[in-house]
Coordinates of C-alpha atoms and ligand atoms in Angstrom, one line a residue:
M282 CA 1.6 -29.1 44.1
S283 CA 1.7 -25.3 44.9
Y284 CA 5.2 -23.2 43.8
L285 CA 7.0 -22.2 47.4
V286 CA 9.2 -19.3 47.2
L287 CA 13.1 -19.8 46.8
A288 CA 13.2 -17.5 50.1
R289 CA 10.8 -19.7 52.2
K290 CA 12.0 -23.4 50.5
W291 CA 15.6 -22.6 51.3
R292 CA 15.2 -21.4 54.6
P293 CA 18.3 -22.5 56.7
K294 CA 16.9 -25.3 59.0
T295 CA 20.4 -25.6 61.1
F296 CA 23.1 -23.1 62.2
N297 CA 24.9 -24.7 59.8
E298 CA 23.2 -23.4 56.9
V299 CA 23.3 -20.0 58.0
T300 CA 24.8 -17.6 56.0
G301 CA 27.2 -15.4 57.6
Q302 CA 26.2 -13.9 61.0
V303 CA 29.3 -16.1 62.0
H304 CA 29.6 -14.5 65.5
I305 CA 26.2 -14.6 66.4
V306 CA 26.0 -18.2 65.7
Q307 CA 29.1 -19.1 67.2
A308 CA 27.9 -17.3 70.4
L309 CA 24.3 -19.1 70.3
E310 CA 26.0 -22.5 69.9
N311 CA 28.3 -21.5 72.9
A312 CA 25.5 -21.0 75.3
L313 CA 23.5 -24.1 74.0
D314 CA 26.2 -26.1 74.2
S315 CA 26.8 -24.9 77.8
G316 CA 23.3 -25.0 78.7
R317 CA 23.3 -21.4 80.1
V318 CA 21.0 -19.8 77.5
H319 CA 20.0 -16.2 78.3
H320 CA 16.0 -15.9 78.8
A321 CA 15.6 -12.7 76.1
F322 CA 17.6 -12.3 73.0
L323 CA 17.3 -9.1 70.9
F324 CA 18.2 -10.1 66.8
A325 CA 18.8 -6.5 65.2
G326 CA 19.5 -5.9 61.7
T327 CA 17.9 -4.4 58.5
R328 CA 15.5 -6.8 56.6
G329 CA 16.3 -10.4 55.3
V330 CA 19.9 -10.8 57.0
G331 CA 18.5 -13.7 59.0
K332 CA 16.8 -12.4 62.3
T333 CA 13.9 -14.4 62.3
T334 CA 15.8 -17.4 60.6
I335 CA 18.2 -17.7 63.7
A336 CA 15.3 -17.2 66.0
R337 CA 13.5 -20.7 64.8
I338 CA 16.4 -22.2 65.1
L339 CA 17.3 -21.6 68.3
A340 CA 13.8 -22.3 69.1
K341 CA 14.3 -25.8 67.7
A342 CA 17.5 -26.3 69.4
L343 CA 15.9 -25.7 72.5
N344 CA 13.3 -27.6 72.5
C345 CA 14.6 -30.6 70.1
E346 CA 13.5 -33.8 71.8
T347 CA 16.8 -35.4 71.9
G348 CA 17.9 -32.7 74.3
V349 CA 19.1 -28.7 73.9
S350 CA 22.0 -28.9 71.8
K351 CA 23.5 -26.8 69.0
E352 CA 22.8 -29.1 66.5
P353 CA 18.7 -30.2 66.8
C354 CA 17.9 -33.4 65.4
G355 CA 15.6 -32.3 62.8
E356 CA 13.6 -35.4 62.6
C357 CA 11.7 -35.4 65.9
S358 CA 8.2 -34.3 66.3
A359 CA 9.4 -31.1 68.0
C360 CA 11.9 -30.2 65.0
Q361 CA 9.8 -30.6 62.5
A362 CA 6.6 -28.9 63.7
V363 CA 8.9 -25.7 64.4
D364 CA 10.4 -26.2 60.3
D365 CA 6.7 -26.4 59.8
G366 CA 5.3 -23.1 61.7
R367 CA 3.1 -25.2 63.7
F368 CA 4.9 -25.7 67.1
V369 CA 2.4 -24.7 70.0
D370 CA 5.1 -23.9 72.2
L371 CA 6.5 -21.2 69.6
I372 CA 4.6 -18.3 69.6
E373 CA 5.6 -15.9 67.1
V374 CA 4.1 -12.4 66.9
D375 CA 4.5 -9.8 64.5
A376 CA 4.4 -6.6 66.4
A377 CA 4.1 -4.5 63.2
S378 CA 0.5 -5.7 63.1
R379 CA -0.2 -6.4 67.1
T380 CA 1.0 -3.5 69.5
G381 CA -2.5 -3.0 71.3
V382 CA -2.2 -3.7 75.0
D383 CA -4.8 -5.9 75.2
D384 CA -3.2 -8.4 72.8
M385 CA -0.1 -7.9 74.6
R386 CA -2.0 -8.9 77.8
D387 CA -3.4 -12.1 76.4
L388 CA -0.4 -13.1 75.3
L389 CA 1.5 -12.6 78.3
D390 CA -1.4 -14.0 80.5
N391 CA -0.4 -17.3 79.2
V392 CA 3.3 -17.1 80.3
Q393 CA 2.7 -18.4 83.8
Y394 CA 1.5 -21.7 82.5
R395 CA 4.2 -24.3 81.8
P396 CA 4.9 -25.4 77.8
A397 CA 2.1 -27.8 76.4
V398 CA 4.3 -30.2 74.5
G399 CA 8.1 -28.9 74.7
R400 CA 10.8 -27.9 77.0
F401 CA 10.4 -24.1 76.6
K402 CA 7.8 -22.0 76.0
V403 CA 9.4 -19.3 73.2
Y404 CA 8.0 -15.8 72.4
L405 CA 9.0 -15.0 69.2
I406 CA 8.3 -11.1 68.7
D407 CA 9.5 -9.8 65.0
E408 CA 9.7 -5.9 64.7
V409 CA 9.2 -5.5 68.5
H410 CA 10.1 -2.0 68.4
M411 CA 6.5 -1.2 67.1
L412 CA 4.9 -2.4 70.3
S413 CA 2.9 0.5 72.0
P414 CA 4.4 1.9 75.4
Q415 CA 1.6 0.2 77.4
S416 CA 2.6 -2.9 75.4
F417 CA 6.2 -2.4 76.3
N418 CA 5.1 -2.0 80.3
A419 CA 3.4 -5.1 80.3
L420 CA 6.0 -7.2 78.9
L421 CA 8.7 -5.4 81.1
K422 CA 7.1 -7.2 84.3
T423 CA 7.6 -10.3 82.9
L424 CA 10.8 -9.9 81.4
E425 CA 11.8 -8.4 85.1
E426 CA 10.9 -11.8 86.4
P427 CA 10.9 -14.6 83.9
P428 CA 9.6 -17.8 84.8
E429 CA 12.2 -20.4 83.8
H430 CA 10.3 -22.5 81.0
I431 CA 10.1 -19.1 79.2
K432 CA 12.4 -17.7 75.9
F433 CA 11.8 -14.3 74.5
L434 CA 13.5 -14.0 71.1
F435 CA 13.0 -10.5 69.8
A436 CA 13.6 -9.2 66.0
T437 CA 14.1 -5.6 65.4
T438 CA 15.4 -3.8 62.4
D439 CA 15.4 -0.7 65.1
P440 CA 16.7 -1.3 68.0
Q441 CA 16.8 2.4 68.7
K442 CA 13.3 2.4 69.3
L443 CA 13.3 0.1 72.1
P444 CA 12.6 1.6 75.6
V445 CA 16.1 1.4 77.6
T446 CA 14.5 -1.1 80.5
V447 CA 14.0 -3.7 77.6
L448 CA 17.1 -3.3 75.7
S449 CA 18.9 -3.6 79.2
R450 CA 17.3 -7.0 79.8
C451 CA 18.2 -8.7 76.4
L452 CA 21.3 -10.0 74.8
Q453 CA 21.6 -8.0 72.0
F454 CA 23.2 -9.5 68.8
N455 CA 23.5 -7.4 66.1
L456 CA 23.2 -8.8 62.6
K457 CA 25.5 -7.9 59.6
R458 CA 24.7 -7.2 56.2
L459 CA 25.6 -10.1 53.5
T460 CA 28.4 -9.1 51.4
M461 CA 27.4 -9.7 47.5
S462 CA 29.7 -13.1 47.4
Q463 CA 27.5 -14.6 50.2
I464 CA 24.6 -13.9 48.3
V465 CA 25.8 -15.0 45.3
G466 CA 27.1 -18.0 46.8
R467 CA 24.2 -19.3 48.1
M468 CA 22.4 -18.5 44.9
D469 CA 24.6 -20.8 43.3
E470 CA 23.8 -23.5 45.9
I471 CA 20.4 -23.1 45.4
C472 CA 20.4 -23.3 41.0
T473 CA 22.5 -26.1 41.5
A474 CA 20.4 -28.1 44.3
E475 CA 17.2 -26.9 42.0
Q476 CA 18.9 -27.9 38.6
L477 CA 18.8 -24.1 37.8
D478 CA 21.2 -22.9 34.9
A479 CA 22.3 -19.7 35.4
D480 CA 24.8 -17.7 34.1
A481 CA 27.6 -16.3 36.9
A482 CA 27.4 -12.8 35.7
A483 CA 23.3 -13.1 36.2
L484 CA 23.9 -14.0 39.9
K485 CA 26.0 -11.5 40.4
R486 CA 23.9 -8.6 39.4
L487 CA 21.3 -9.8 41.3
G488 CA 23.7 -10.4 44.6
R489 CA 24.4 -6.8 43.5
A490 CA 20.6 -5.8 43.3
A491 CA 19.8 -7.6 47.0
A492 CA 21.9 -4.8 48.5
G493 CA 23.2 -7.0 51.3
S494 CA 20.0 -8.7 51.7
M495 CA 19.4 -12.5 51.3
R496 CA 15.5 -12.6 51.2
D497 CA 15.6 -9.8 48.9
G498 CA 18.4 -11.6 46.4
L499 CA 16.2 -14.3 46.6
S500 CA 12.9 -12.8 45.5
L501 CA 14.6 -11.4 43.0
L502 CA 16.0 -14.8 41.8
D503 CA 12.5 -16.1 41.9
Q504 CA 11.8 -13.1 39.4
A505 CA 14.4 -13.7 37.2
L506 CA 13.7 -17.5 37.0
A507 CA 9.9 -16.5 35.9
Y508 CA 11.0 -13.8 33.7
G509 CA 13.8 -15.3 31.9
A510 CA 13.4 -18.8 29.6
E511 CA 15.3 -21.8 30.5
R512 CA 18.3 -20.6 31.3
L513 CA 19.5 -17.6 33.2
T514 CA 21.3 -15.0 31.4
D515 CA 22.7 -11.6 32.3
A516 CA 21.0 -10.1 29.5
D517 CA 17.7 -11.1 31.0
V518 CA 18.4 -9.9 34.5
A519 CA 19.8 -6.7 33.6
E520 CA 16.4 -6.1 31.6
M521 CA 14.3 -7.6 34.1
L522 CA 16.4 -4.7 37.0
G523 CA 16.3 -2.2 34.4
S524 CA 20.1 -2.3 34.6
M525 CA 22.4 -2.5 31.7
D526 CA 25.6 -4.3 31.0
R527 CA 28.5 -3.2 33.0
H528 CA 30.8 -2.6 30.0
R529 CA 28.6 0.4 28.8
I530 CA 29.0 1.9 32.3
I531 CA 32.6 1.8 31.7
A532 CA 32.5 3.0 28.3
L533 CA 30.7 5.8 29.1
L534 CA 33.1 6.9 32.0
D535 CA 35.5 6.4 29.6
L536 CA 34.2 9.0 26.8
L537 CA 33.8 11.2 29.8
V538 CA 37.6 10.9 30.5
A539 CA 38.7 11.6 27.1
G540 CA 36.3 14.5 27.0
N541 CA 34.4 13.3 23.7
G542 CA 31.6 14.9 24.0
A543 CA 30.1 13.6 20.3
D544 CA 31.1 10.3 21.1
L545 CA 29.0 10.4 24.4
I546 CA 26.2 11.8 22.6
A547 CA 26.3 9.0 20.1
A548 CA 26.9 6.4 23.2
I549 CA 23.4 7.6 24.8
Q550 CA 21.4 7.5 21.9
D551 CA 22.5 3.7 21.3
L552 CA 21.5 3.3 24.8
D553 CA 18.5 4.8 24.5
E554 CA 17.6 1.9 22.0
L555 CA 17.6 -0.3 25.0
V556 CA 14.8 2.1 26.8
P557 CA 16.8 1.5 29.9
D558 CA 15.8 2.9 33.3
Y559 CA 17.8 5.9 33.5
E560 CA 17.5 6.6 37.3
I561 CA 19.3 2.8 37.9
V562 CA 21.4 3.8 35.1
L563 CA 22.9 6.6 37.0
D564 CA 22.4 4.7 40.2
E565 CA 25.3 2.0 38.2
I566 CA 27.3 5.1 37.4
A567 CA 27.5 6.0 40.8
T568 CA 28.4 3.0 41.8
A569 CA 30.7 2.6 39.3
L570 CA 32.4 5.8 40.6
Q571 CA 32.4 4.7 44.3
R572 CA 34.2 1.9 43.5
I573 CA 36.6 3.9 41.4
A574 CA 36.8 6.1 44.8
V575 CA 38.0 3.1 46.8
I576 CA 40.3 1.3 44.4
Q577 CA 42.4 5.4 44.2
V578 CA 42.6 4.7 48.3
A579 CA 42.7 1.1 49.2
G580 CA 43.6 -0.4 46.0
A581 CA 41.7 -2.8 43.9
D582 CA 42.0 -5.8 46.5
A583 CA 39.2 -3.2 48.7
V584 CA 36.7 -3.9 46.2
E585 CA 34.8 -7.2 46.1
D586 CA 35.1 -9.3 43.2
E587 CA 33.8 -6.6 40.7
D588 CA 33.5 -8.2 37.0
E589 CA 35.2 -5.1 35.5
L590 CA 37.8 -5.2 38.2
E591 CA 40.5 -4.2 35.1
S592 CA 38.6 -1.6 33.9
L593 CA 37.5 0.0 37.2
V594 CA 41.4 -0.1 38.0
R595 CA 41.9 1.7 34.8
L596 CA 40.0 4.5 35.4
A597 CA 41.1 4.9 39.0
A598 CA 44.6 5.6 37.4
D599 CA 43.2 7.9 34.7
I600 CA 40.8 10.0 37.0
K601 CA 42.0 12.2 39.6
A602 CA 40.4 11.5 42.7
E603 CA 38.6 15.1 43.0
Q604 CA 37.4 14.6 39.7
V605 CA 35.4 11.0 41.0
Q606 CA 33.8 13.1 43.4
L607 CA 32.7 15.8 40.9
Y608 CA 31.2 13.4 38.8
Y609 CA 29.9 11.1 41.8
Q610 CA 28.1 14.6 43.2
I611 CA 27.1 15.1 39.9
A612 CA 25.3 11.8 39.4
V613 CA 23.5 11.4 42.8
T614 CA 22.2 15.3 42.4
S615 CA 20.9 14.4 38.9
R616 CA 19.3 11.6 40.0
H617 CA 17.2 13.4 42.3
D618 CA 16.9 16.5 39.5
M619 CA 15.7 13.9 36.9
T620 CA 12.2 14.2 38.3
L621 CA 12.0 17.6 37.7
A622 CA 13.4 17.0 33.7
P623 CA 11.3 17.2 31.0
D624 CA 11.9 13.2 30.5
P625 CA 14.5 11.0 32.2
R626 CA 16.7 10.5 29.0
I627 CA 16.8 14.4 28.6
G628 CA 17.8 14.6 32.3
F629 CA 20.2 11.7 32.0
E630 CA 22.1 13.3 29.0
M631 CA 22.2 16.9 31.1
A632 CA 24.0 15.0 33.7
L633 CA 26.7 13.6 31.7
L634 CA 26.8 16.7 30.0
R635 CA 27.3 18.1 33.3
M636 CA 29.9 16.1 34.0
L637 CA 31.4 16.5 30.8
A638 CA 31.6 20.5 31.2
F639 CA 33.5 19.9 34.6
C640 CA 36.1 17.8 33.3
P641 CA 39.5 19.7 33.7
A642 CA 41.2 20.7 30.4
G643 CA 44.5 19.4 31.1
Q644 CA 43.2 16.1 32.6
A645 CA 41.5 15.2 29.2
A646 CA 44.9 15.9 27.2
G647 CA 46.8 12.5 26.3
M648 CA 44.5 10.6 28.0
G649 CA 41.6 9.3 24.9
G650 CA 44.2 7.0 23.4
S651 CA 43.6 7.4 19.8
K652 CA 40.3 9.1 19.8
P653 CA 40.4 12.5 19.0
V654 CA 40.3 15.0 22.6
A655 CA 37.8 17.8 22.4
P656 CA 38.2 20.4 24.5
A657 CA 35.4 19.3 27.7
R658 CA 33.8 22.5 27.8
Q659 CA 33.2 22.8 24.3
A660 CA 31.4 19.7 23.9
A661 CA 28.9 21.1 26.5
P662 CA 26.5 22.8 24.4
G663 CA 25.5 19.4 22.1
V664 CA 22.1 18.6 23.9
S665 CA 20.8 18.0 20.5
N666 CA 20.0 13.9 19.7
K667 CA 21.3 14.2 16.3
R668 CA 24.8 12.7 16.1
Q669 CA 25.9 14.8 13.0
Q670 CA 24.9 18.1 15.0
T671 CA 26.6 17.8 18.1
R672 CA 29.9 16.7 15.9
V673 CA 29.7 20.1 14.1
Q674 CA 29.0 22.1 17.3
T675 CA 32.0 20.4 19.3
S676 CA 34.9 23.1 17.0
P677 CA 33.6 26.7 18.1
V678 CA 34.4 27.9 21.1
P679 CA 30.7 29.0 22.7
K680 CA 30.4 32.7 23.8
H681 CA 28.0 31.6 26.3
E682 CA 28.2 28.7 28.6
S683 CA 25.4 26.5 29.0
P684 CA 23.5 27.2 32.1
S685 CA 24.1 23.4 33.3
A686 CA 27.5 24.3 33.5
Q687 CA 26.9 27.7 36.0
S688 CA 25.3 25.9 38.7
I689 CA 27.9 23.7 40.2
E690 CA 30.9 25.7 41.5
Q691 CA 34.3 23.8 40.4
P692 CA 36.3 22.5 43.7
P693 CA 40.0 23.7 43.5
S694 CA 42.4 21.1 41.5
P695 CA 45.5 20.9 43.1
Q696 CA 47.4 21.5 40.1
P697 CA 45.4 24.1 38.2
A698 CA 46.1 22.7 34.3
T699 CA 47.8 25.3 32.1
A700 CA 48.7 23.2 28.9
D701 CA 46.1 25.1 26.7
P702 CA 48.0 27.6 24.5
E703 CA 45.3 30.2 25.4
Q704 CA 45.4 29.9 28.6
V705 CA 48.1 32.1 31.0
A706 CA 49.8 31.9 34.2
V707 CA 48.0 32.4 37.3
E708 CA 50.4 35.1 38.2
D709 CA 48.9 37.0 35.4
I710 CA 45.8 37.8 37.8
H711 CA 48.5 40.1 39.5
G712 CA 47.9 42.8 36.6
W713 CA 44.3 42.0 37.5
P714 CA 42.7 45.4 35.3
D715 CA 44.9 44.3 32.2
F716 CA 43.9 40.6 33.0
V717 CA 39.7 41.3 33.0
A718 CA 40.7 43.2 29.0
G719 CA 41.8 39.9 28.0
L720 CA 38.7 38.1 29.1
S721 CA 35.8 36.7 26.7
L722 CA 33.2 38.6 28.3
D723 CA 30.6 41.0 27.4
G724 CA 27.7 42.8 28.8
A725 CA 26.6 42.9 32.8
A726 CA 29.5 40.0 33.0
H727 CA 32.1 42.2 31.5
Q728 CA 30.5 45.3 33.8
L729 CA 30.9 42.3 37.1
A730 CA 34.6 41.8 36.3
A731 CA 35.4 45.8 35.5
H732 CA 34.1 46.5 38.6
S733 CA 35.6 44.0 40.8
A734 CA 38.9 44.6 42.6
L735 CA 41.7 41.9 43.1
E736 CA 41.9 41.0 46.7
A737 CA 43.9 38.1 47.0
Y738 CA 44.8 35.2 44.4
S739 CA 46.3 31.6 44.8
P740 CA 46.5 28.9 42.2
F741 CA 43.4 27.6 43.8
E742 CA 41.4 30.7 44.2
I743 CA 40.7 34.2 43.6
R744 CA 39.2 36.6 45.8
L745 CA 37.5 39.7 44.6
S746 CA 36.0 42.1 46.0
I747 CA 33.2 44.9 44.6
E748 CA 31.7 48.1 46.0
T749 CA 28.5 48.2 47.9
R750 CA 27.2 50.4 45.0
N751 CA 27.8 47.9 42.3
E752 CA 26.5 44.9 44.7
H753 CA 23.3 44.6 42.3
L754 CA 26.1 42.7 39.9
L755 CA 26.6 39.8 42.0
T756 CA 24.2 37.6 40.7
D757 CA 24.6 33.8 40.6
K758 CA 24.3 34.3 36.8
L759 CA 27.1 36.9 36.4
K760 CA 29.3 35.1 38.8
S761 CA 29.2 31.9 37.0
R762 CA 29.9 33.7 34.2
L763 CA 32.7 35.5 34.7
T764 CA 33.9 32.4 37.2
L765 CA 34.0 30.3 34.1
A766 CA 35.5 33.2 32.0
V767 CA 38.9 33.4 34.3
Q768 CA 38.8 29.3 34.1
Q769 CA 38.7 29.5 30.5
R770 CA 42.1 31.5 31.2
I771 CA 44.0 29.9 34.3
G772 CA 42.8 26.5 34.3
S773 CA 39.6 24.9 35.6
G774 CA 40.9 24.0 38.9
I775 CA 40.9 27.6 39.9
A776 CA 37.6 29.0 42.2
V777 CA 36.4 32.8 42.0
R778 CA 35.3 34.0 45.5
F779 CA 33.4 37.3 45.7
A780 CA 33.1 39.7 48.7
V781 CA 31.2 43.2 49.0
S782 CA 33.8 45.7 50.4
D783 CA 34.1 49.2 50.0
N784 CA 38.1 49.1 50.1
A785 CA 39.7 51.1 47.4
L786 CA 41.3 48.5 45.5
E787 CA 41.8 49.0 42.0
T788 CA 38.9 48.3 39.6
A789 CA 39.0 47.9 35.8
A790 CA 36.6 50.2 35.6
A791 CA 38.5 52.8 38.0
R792 CA 41.3 52.3 35.8
A793 CA 39.8 53.1 32.7
V794 CA 37.8 56.1 34.4
D795 CA 41.5 57.4 35.4
D796 CA 43.0 56.9 31.9
S797 CA 39.9 58.7 30.5
Q798 CA 40.1 61.6 32.4
Q799 CA 44.2 61.5 31.6
A800 CA 43.8 61.7 27.8
Q801 CA 41.1 63.9 28.3
R802 CA 43.4 66.4 30.0
K803 CA 46.2 65.7 27.9
A804 CA 43.9 66.4 24.4
Q805 CA 42.6 69.9 26.2
D806 CA 46.1 70.9 27.0
A807 CA 47.2 70.0 23.3
I808 CA 44.3 71.7 21.9
D809 CA 45.0 75.0 24.0
A810 CA 48.9 74.8 23.2
D811 CA 47.9 74.7 19.3
P812 CA 48.7 77.5 17.6
D813 CA 46.4 77.5 15.0
V814 CA 43.6 77.0 17.4
Q815 CA 44.9 80.1 19.5
Q816 CA 45.0 81.9 16.2
L817 CA 41.4 80.9 15.6
V818 CA 40.2 82.3 19.3
D819 CA 42.2 85.5 19.0
V820 CA 40.9 86.3 15.6
L821 CA 37.0 85.3 15.9
G822 CA 36.7 85.7 19.5
G823 CA 35.9 82.2 20.1
E824 CA 36.5 80.0 22.6
V825 CA 36.8 76.1 23.2
V826 CA 33.9 74.2 24.7
P827 CA 34.9 72.4 27.3
N828 CA 34.6 68.7 27.2
S829 CA 34.0 69.1 23.2
V830 CA 37.4 67.6 22.7
Q831 CA 37.8 63.7 22.3
P832 CA 40.9 61.8 22.7
I833 CA 42.0 60.4 19.2
N834 CA 41.7 56.6 20.6
P835 CA 38.0 55.6 21.3
E836 CA 38.8 52.5 23.2
S837 CA 40.4 54.6 25.9
S838 CA 37.1 56.1 26.9
T839 CA 34.8 52.9 26.9
D840 CA 33.4 51.6 30.4
Q841 CA 33.3 55.0 32.0
D842 CA 29.4 54.1 32.3
P843 CA 29.1 51.8 35.2
G844 CA 25.8 50.8 34.4
Ligands
ZN995 ZN1 14.5 -32.9 67.4

């Protein structure tokens, strides 16, 4: 006996067996009971949600020899022929493979003839949006004046592509995606009936992977049964799907929240031994973050039967909403970047380190439980695979930030953290030139800071302007270095915006020039007034060479050169 795939073997044969789509089944049953059945139906919905299944049951209900009813007998020759796909008056067409006008004309030529054996001649056209314009025209003529013995059942995944003239002559039903619990429930029924031993967690994982499509879900179940041994376990399914245990995803998020870079690297190392599909792992992280965001706004009840619900609720309390958004953003964009990474593992590791780099300093504090809380940004350069090496690297503050940390702008958080002892209050920005002096910047980034003037600031944002002649300093790299330096002092929640403006606001560089000119004048005056010097000038007939006099404090004369 040949093996019949589960999706076909367990295709519902009555309206009662249809999973979900309650509103549609109800409407069809009412129509059948009242005897007033429209001549053209359009079933719209994504793949594998039951469009053609419902259409076939309707065809059976219309042609059952015991009479038109919502409960076809399933025993008569008409019912059995429909179930076996050999009922002569049910004409099934897949428009995706049959779009020519000739085909459609051939088909519709027979419309005028009465059904051979049944009560109605039923045309079931799948993916009807794929028909050619000529085919639609041919069809439209019949739809306008349908013979009484004709029923059209159209199915489509893309109703937008249907001509309005056709749409307006159909009764349209939109099928919903199935929920995970609906799919899992059906799988459970099938496993019980087939006497298959399956872990609940394994079915849940398959149900989640089905993404709303019953057919996809049952195909995955088929695959898993072929893949696994006698018992369907979560581990087998995870391996088949290239996914991983949910608790590992939670553990990664926990380490991120704790800002624990060293253990995070170690966890990725452990993960690598399972040879996972890193794109899927990133997807799962993104999915978990989405669940966390939902819990934050709508509570735990809004999340459908999650196996790790408790952990997700805990994380929802631990991570700030905007941080969840940022993590999610990094997860989905990194998935895209993964194709550009040297290998998927590196892409994955960088994605998590990027998340770590943007952990607000104040948030990490006090959240890691008994684990040591390393300041997040310090761990960012720890890209190495070697655990010990990264442990060492977590202690010193790096002079330069990693490129990955610079590439994403930090969205402002409502309350910039100021818990770090090295940090200063946001008001200190008011004395911008002094503030610049306290930034750990060198080279061109320092030049940018020194030539920027403070236009405005708030706890969330600093606006800097730079004169046109110094515009060349406004590179992305220098801007992000300055931004990070500011965030180190004020808190990672603050954003820095730059604008080009020739308003004469005070820059650190301009003040340094002023200061040094003043010092120069003072020194010159002091020399001129010195009696010993005067005597030398008088006796030897010499003179003091202008600008040969330098102020004693060398620091006040640095930064005169804007280049
Ligand atoms: Zn029947």
